[in-house]
PDB file of C-alpha atoms in Angstrom:
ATOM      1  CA  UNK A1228     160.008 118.694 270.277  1.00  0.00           C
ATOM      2  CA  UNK A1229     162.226 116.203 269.388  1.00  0.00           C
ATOM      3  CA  UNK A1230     161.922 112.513 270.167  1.00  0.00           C
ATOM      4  CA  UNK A1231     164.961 110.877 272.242  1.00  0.00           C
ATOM      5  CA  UNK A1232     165.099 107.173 272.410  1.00  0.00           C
ATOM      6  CA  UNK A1233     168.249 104.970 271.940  1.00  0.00           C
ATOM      7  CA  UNK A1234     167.687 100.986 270.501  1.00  0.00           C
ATOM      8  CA  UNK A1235     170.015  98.109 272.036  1.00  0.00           C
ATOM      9  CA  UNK A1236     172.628 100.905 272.225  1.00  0.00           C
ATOM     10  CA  UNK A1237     176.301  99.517 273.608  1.00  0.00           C
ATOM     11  CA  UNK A1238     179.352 101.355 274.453  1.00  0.00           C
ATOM     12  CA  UNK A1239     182.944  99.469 274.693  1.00  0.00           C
ATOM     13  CA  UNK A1240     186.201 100.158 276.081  1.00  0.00           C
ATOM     14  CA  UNK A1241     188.600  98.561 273.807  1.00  0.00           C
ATOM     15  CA  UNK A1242     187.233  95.042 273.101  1.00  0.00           C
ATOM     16  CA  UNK A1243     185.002  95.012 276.251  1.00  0.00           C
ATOM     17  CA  UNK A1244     181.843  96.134 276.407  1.00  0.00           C
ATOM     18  CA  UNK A1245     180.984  98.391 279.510  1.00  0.00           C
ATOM     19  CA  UNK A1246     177.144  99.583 278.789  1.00  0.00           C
ATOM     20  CA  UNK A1247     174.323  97.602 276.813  1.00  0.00           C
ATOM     21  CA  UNK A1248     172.846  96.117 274.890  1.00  0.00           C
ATOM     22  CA  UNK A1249     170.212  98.554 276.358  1.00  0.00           C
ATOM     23  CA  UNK A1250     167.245 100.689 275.125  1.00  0.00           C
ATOM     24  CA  UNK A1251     165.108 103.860 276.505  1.00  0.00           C
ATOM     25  CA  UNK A1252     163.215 106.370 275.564  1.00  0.00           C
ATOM     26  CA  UNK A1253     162.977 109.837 276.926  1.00  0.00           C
ATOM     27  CA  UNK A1254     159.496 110.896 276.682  1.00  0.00           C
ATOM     28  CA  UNK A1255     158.560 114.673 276.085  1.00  0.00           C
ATOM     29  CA  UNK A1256     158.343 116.267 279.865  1.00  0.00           C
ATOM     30  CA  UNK A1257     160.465 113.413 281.355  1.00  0.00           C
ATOM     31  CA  UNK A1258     163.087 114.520 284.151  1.00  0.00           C
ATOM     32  CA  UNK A1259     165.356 111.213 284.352  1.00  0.00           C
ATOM     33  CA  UNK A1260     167.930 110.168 286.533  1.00  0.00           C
ATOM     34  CA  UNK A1261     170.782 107.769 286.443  1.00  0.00           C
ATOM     35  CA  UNK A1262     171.678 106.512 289.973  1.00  0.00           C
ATOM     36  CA  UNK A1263     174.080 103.670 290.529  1.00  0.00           C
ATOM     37  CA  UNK A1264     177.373 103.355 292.279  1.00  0.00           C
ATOM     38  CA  UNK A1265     180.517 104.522 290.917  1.00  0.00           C
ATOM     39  CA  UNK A1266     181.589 102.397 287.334  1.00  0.00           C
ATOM     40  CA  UNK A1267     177.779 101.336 286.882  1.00  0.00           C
ATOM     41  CA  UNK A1268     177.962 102.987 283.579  1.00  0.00           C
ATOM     42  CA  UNK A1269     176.021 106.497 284.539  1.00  0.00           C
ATOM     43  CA  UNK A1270     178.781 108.508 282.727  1.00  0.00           C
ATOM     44  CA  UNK A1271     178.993 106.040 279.743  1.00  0.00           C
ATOM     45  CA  UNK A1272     175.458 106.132 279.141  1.00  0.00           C
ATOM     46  CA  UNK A1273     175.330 109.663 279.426  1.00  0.00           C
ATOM     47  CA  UNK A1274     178.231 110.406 276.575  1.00  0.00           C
ATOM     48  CA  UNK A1275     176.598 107.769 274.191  1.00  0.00           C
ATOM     49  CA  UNK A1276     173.359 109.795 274.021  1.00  0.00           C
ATOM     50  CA  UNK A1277     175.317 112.948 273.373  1.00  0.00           C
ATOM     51  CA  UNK A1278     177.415 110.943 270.584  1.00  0.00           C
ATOM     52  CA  UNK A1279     173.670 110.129 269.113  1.00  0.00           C
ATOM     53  CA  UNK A1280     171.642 112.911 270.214  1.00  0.00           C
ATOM     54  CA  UNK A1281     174.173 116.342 270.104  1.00  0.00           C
ATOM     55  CA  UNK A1282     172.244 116.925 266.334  1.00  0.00           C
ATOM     56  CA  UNK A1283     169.138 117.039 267.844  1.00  0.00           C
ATOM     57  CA  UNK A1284     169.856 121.085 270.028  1.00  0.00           C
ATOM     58  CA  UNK A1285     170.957 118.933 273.232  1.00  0.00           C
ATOM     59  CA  UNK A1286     172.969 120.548 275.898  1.00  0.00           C
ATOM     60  CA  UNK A1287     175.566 118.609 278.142  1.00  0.00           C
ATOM     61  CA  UNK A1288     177.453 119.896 281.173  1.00  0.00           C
ATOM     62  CA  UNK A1289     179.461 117.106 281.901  1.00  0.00           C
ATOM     63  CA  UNK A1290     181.281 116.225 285.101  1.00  0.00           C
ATOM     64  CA  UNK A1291     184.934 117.609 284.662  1.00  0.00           C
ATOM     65  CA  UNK A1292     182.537 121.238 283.734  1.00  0.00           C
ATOM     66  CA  UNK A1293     185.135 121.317 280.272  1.00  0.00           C
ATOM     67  CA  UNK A1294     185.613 125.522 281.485  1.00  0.00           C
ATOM     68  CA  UNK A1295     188.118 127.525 280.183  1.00  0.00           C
ATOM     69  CA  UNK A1296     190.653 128.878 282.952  1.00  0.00           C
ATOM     70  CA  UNK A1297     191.747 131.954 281.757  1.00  0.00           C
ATOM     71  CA  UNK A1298     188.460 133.371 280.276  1.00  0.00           C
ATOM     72  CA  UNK A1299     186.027 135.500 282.639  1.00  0.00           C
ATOM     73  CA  UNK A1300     183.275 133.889 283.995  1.00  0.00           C
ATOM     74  CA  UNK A1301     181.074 135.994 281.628  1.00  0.00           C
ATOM     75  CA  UNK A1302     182.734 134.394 278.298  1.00  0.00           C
ATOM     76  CA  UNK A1303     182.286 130.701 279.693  1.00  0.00           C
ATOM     77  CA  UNK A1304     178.680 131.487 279.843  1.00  0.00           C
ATOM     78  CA  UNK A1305     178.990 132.835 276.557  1.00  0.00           C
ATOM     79  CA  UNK A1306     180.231 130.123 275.075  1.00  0.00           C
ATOM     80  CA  UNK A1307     177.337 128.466 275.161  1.00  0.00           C
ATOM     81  CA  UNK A1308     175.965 130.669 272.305  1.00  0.00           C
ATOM     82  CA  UNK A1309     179.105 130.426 270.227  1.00  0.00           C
ATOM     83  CA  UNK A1310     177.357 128.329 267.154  1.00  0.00           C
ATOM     84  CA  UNK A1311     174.841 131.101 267.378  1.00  0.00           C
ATOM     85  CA  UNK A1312     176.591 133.355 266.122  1.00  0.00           C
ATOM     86  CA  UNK A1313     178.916 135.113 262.995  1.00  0.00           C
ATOM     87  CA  UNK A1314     182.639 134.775 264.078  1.00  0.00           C
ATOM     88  CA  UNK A1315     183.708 138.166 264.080  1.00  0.00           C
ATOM     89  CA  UNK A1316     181.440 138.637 266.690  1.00  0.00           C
ATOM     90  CA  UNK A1317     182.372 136.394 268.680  1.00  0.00           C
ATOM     91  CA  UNK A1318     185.750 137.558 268.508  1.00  0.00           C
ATOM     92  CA  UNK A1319     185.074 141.055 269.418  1.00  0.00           C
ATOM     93  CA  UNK A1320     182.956 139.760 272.143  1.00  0.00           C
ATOM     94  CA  UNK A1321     186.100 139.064 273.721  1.00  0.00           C
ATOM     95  CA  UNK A1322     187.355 142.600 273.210  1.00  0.00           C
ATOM     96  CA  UNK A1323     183.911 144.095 273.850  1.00  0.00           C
ATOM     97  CA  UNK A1324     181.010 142.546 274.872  1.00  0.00           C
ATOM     98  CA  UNK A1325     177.417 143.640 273.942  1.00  0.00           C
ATOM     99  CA  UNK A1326     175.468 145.261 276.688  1.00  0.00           C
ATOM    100  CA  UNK A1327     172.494 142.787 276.201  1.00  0.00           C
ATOM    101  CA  UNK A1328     174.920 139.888 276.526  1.00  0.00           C
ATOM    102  CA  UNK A1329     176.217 141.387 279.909  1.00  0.00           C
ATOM    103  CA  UNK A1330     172.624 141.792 280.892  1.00  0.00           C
ATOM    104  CA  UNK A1331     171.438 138.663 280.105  1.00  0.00           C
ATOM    105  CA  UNK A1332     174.430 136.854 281.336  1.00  0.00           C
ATOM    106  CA  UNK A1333     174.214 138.703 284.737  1.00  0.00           C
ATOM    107  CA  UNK A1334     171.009 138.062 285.082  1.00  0.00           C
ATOM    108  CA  UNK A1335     171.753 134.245 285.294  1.00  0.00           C
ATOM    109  CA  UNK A1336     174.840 134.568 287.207  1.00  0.00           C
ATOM    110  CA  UNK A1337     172.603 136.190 289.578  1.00  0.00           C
ATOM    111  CA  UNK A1338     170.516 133.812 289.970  1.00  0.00           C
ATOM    112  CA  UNK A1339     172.718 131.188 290.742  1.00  0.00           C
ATOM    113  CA  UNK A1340     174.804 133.546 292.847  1.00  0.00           C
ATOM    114  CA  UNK A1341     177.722 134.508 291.377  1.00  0.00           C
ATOM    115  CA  UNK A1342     176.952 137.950 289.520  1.00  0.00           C
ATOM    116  CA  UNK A1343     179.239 139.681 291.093  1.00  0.00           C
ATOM    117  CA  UNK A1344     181.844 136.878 289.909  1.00  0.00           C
ATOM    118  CA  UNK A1345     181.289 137.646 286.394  1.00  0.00           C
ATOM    119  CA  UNK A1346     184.559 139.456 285.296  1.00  0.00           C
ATOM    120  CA  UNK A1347     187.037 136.509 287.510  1.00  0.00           C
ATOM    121  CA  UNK A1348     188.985 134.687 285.404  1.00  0.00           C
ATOM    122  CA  UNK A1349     186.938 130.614 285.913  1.00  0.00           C
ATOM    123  CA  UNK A1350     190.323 130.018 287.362  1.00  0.00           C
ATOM    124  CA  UNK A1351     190.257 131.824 290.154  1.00  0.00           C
ATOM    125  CA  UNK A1352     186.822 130.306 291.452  1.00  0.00           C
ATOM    126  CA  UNK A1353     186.262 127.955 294.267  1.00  0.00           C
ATOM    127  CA  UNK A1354     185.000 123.966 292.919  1.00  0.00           C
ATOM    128  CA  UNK A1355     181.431 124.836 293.923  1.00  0.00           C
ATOM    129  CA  UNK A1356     181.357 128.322 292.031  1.00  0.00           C
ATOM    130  CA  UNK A1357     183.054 126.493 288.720  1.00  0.00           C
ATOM    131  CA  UNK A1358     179.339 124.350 288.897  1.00  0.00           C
ATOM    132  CA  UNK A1359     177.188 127.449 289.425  1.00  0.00           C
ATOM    133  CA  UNK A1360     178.857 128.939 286.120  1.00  0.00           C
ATOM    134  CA  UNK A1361     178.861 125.609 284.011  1.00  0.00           C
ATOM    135  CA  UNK A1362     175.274 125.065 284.740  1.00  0.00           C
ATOM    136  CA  UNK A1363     174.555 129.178 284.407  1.00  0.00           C
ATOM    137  CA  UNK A1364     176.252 128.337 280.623  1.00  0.00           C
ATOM    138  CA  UNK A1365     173.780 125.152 279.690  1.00  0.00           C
ATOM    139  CA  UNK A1366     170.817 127.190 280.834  1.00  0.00           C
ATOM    140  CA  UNK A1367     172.148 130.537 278.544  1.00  0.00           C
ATOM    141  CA  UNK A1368     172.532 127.939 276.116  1.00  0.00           C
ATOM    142  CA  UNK A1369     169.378 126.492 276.025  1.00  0.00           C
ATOM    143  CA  UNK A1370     167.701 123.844 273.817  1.00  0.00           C
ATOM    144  CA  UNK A1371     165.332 120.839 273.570  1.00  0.00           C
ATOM    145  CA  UNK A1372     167.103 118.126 276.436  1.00  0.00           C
ATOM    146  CA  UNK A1373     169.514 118.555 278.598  1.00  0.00           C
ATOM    147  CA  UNK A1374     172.236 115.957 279.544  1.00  0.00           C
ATOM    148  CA  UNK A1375     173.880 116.651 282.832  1.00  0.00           C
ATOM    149  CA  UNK A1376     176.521 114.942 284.884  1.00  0.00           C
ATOM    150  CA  UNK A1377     176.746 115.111 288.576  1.00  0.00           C
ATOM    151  CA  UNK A1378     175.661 118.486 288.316  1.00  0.00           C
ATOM    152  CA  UNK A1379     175.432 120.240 291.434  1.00  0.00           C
ATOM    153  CA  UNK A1380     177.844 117.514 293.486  1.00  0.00           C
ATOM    154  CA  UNK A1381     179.509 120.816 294.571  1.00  0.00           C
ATOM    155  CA  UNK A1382     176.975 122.279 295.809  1.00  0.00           C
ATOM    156  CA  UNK A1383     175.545 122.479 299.615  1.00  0.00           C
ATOM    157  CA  UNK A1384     171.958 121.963 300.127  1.00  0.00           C
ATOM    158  CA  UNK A1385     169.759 125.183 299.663  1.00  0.00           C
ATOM    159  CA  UNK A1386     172.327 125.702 296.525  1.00  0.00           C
ATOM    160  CA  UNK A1387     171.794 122.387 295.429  1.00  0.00           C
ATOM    161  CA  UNK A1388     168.033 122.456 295.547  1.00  0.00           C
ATOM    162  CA  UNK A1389     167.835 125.882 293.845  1.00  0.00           C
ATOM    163  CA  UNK A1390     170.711 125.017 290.998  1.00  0.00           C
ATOM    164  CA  UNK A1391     168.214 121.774 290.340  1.00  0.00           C
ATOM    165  CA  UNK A1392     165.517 123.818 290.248  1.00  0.00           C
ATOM    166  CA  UNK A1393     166.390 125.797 287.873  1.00  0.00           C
ATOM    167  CA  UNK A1394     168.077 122.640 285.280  1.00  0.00           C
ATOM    168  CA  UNK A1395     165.467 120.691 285.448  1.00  0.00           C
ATOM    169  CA  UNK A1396     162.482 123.927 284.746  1.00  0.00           C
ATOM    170  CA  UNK A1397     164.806 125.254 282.276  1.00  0.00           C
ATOM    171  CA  UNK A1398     164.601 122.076 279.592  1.00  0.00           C
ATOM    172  CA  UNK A1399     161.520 120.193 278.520  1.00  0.00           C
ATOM    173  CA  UNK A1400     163.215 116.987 279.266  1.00  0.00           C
ATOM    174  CA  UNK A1401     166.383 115.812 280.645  1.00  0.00           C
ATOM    175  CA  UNK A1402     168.877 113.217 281.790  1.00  0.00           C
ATOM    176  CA  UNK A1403     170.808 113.511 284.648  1.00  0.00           C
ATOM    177  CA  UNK A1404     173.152 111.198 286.428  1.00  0.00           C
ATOM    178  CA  UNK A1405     172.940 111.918 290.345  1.00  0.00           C
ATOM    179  CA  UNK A1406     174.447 110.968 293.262  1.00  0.00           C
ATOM    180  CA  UNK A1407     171.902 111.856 295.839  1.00  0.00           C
ATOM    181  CA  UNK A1408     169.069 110.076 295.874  1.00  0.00           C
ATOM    182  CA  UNK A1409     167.002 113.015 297.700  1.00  0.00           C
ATOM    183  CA  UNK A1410     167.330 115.433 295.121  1.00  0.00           C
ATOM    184  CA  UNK A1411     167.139 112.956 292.018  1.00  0.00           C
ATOM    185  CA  UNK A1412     163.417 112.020 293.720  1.00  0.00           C
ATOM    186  CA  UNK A1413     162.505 115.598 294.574  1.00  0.00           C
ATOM    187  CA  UNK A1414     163.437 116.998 290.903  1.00  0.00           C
ATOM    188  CA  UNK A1415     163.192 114.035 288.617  1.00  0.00           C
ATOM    189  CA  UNK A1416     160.028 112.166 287.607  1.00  0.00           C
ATOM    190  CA  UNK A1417     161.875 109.124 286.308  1.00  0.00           C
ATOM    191  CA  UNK A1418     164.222 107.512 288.299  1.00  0.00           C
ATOM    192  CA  UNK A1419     166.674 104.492 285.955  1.00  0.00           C
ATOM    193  CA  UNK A1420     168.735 102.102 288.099  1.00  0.00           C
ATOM    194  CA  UNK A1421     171.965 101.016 286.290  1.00  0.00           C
ATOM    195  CA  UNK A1422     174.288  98.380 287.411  1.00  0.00           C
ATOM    196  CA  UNK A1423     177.233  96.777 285.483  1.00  0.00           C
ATOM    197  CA  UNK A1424     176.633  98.589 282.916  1.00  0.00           C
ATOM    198  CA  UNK A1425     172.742  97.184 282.386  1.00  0.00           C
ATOM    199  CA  UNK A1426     169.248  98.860 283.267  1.00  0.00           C
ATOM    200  CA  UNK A1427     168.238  97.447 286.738  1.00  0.00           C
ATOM    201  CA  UNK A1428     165.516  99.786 287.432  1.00  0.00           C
ATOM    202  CA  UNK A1429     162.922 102.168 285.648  1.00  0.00           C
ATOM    203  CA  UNK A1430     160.141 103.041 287.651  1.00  0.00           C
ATOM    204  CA  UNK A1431     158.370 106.983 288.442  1.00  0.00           C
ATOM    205  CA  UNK A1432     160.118 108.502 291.120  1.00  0.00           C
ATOM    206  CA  UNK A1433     156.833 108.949 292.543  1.00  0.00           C
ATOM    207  CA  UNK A1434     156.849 105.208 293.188  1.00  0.00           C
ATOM    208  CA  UNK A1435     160.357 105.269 294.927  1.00  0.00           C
ATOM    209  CA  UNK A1436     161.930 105.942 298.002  1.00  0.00           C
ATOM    210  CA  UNK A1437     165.639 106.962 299.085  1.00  0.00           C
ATOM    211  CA  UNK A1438     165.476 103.307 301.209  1.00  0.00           C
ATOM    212  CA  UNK A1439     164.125 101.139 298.052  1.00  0.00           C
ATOM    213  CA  UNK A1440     167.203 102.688 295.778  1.00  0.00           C
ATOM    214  CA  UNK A1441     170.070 101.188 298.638  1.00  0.00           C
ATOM    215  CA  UNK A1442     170.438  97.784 296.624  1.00  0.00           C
ATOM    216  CA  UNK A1443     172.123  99.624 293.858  1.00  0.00           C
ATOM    217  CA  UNK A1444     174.943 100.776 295.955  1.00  0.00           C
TER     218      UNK A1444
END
């Protein structure tokens, strides 16, 4: 597995700096979230350790979901593969897809509760289905940590809980900036606090409440 860890890392908008001087590591097993209000940096941080880290088989499924419109929601899935394979099959994929991609790719889509979705154009879907398939894509794509932005803010409860579920069982370790504090306890083991762009808090989550984590919003 590979090791994760970032050293007095900054990030800058123009000439000002938004995030650091900061350092963490993300130890093998870890589940971490990044709470903080709006403009704390969550985001930043979270595209500076793909900018370092996307070498190392990291997944990301950021906030805006980056899914293509006009494809099916079987191809975004797909996509997630696309480096895994030659080009010419890719491109017939489009034509043609393989019955053990369809199954496969069902299968998840099914799970998150869209399988009977999987031929709509992404376009076509509702803002809490677009989620389901962009996290359905980083768990078909697979890999050593997962980096995940806001990623079931979509989502109502039971959904919620289950989509976490299954993001946080299917990587060994990974990062994930959350707005509610419920589910960042319940499925995270590491809970960082940022604010201003600096690291106000890194404790277990096991050591936390909902109440204590107030003062960073």
């Amino acid at each position: 597995m590979s090791d994760f860890a970032l050293k007095d890392a900054e990030a800058h908008y123009g000439a000002t700096r938004v995030l650091g001087p900061l350092s963490m590591r993300i130890a093998a097993g870890e589940r971490v979230a990044l709470i903080g209000k709006s403009g704390a940096g969550k985001s930043t941080l979270l595209s500076l350790m793909f900018d370092r880290w996307q070498a190392q088989n990291v997944a990301l499924m950021p906030q805006a979901l980056g899914l293509v419109d006009t494809l099916s929601v079987f191809h975004n899935v797909y996509m997630g593969r696309l480096d895994r394979h030659r080009w010419w099959r890719n491109l017939a994929t489009l034509a043609k897809p393989w019955r053990r991609d369809i199954d496969e790719i069902k299968a998840l889509l099914d799970e998150v509760g869209i399988g009977e979705k999987r031929w709509t154009p992404c376009g076509e879907l509702s803002g809490g289905q677009r989620q389901r398939v962009a996290a359905a894509r980083v768990l078909y794509q697979q890999g050593d940590l997962l980096l995940a932005d806001e990623p079931v803010s979509a989502l109502d409860g039971p959904q919620a809980s289950h989509v976490m579920a299954m993001l946080t069982e299917g990587y060994p370790q990974a990062v994930l900036a959350m707005h509610d504090l419920e589910l960042a306890l319940a499925f995270c083991t590491r809970i960082v606090g940022l604010k201003d762009g600096a690291i106000v808090l890194d404790a277990p989550s096991e050591a936390l409440s909902s109440a204590t984590l107030q003062d960073l919003y």
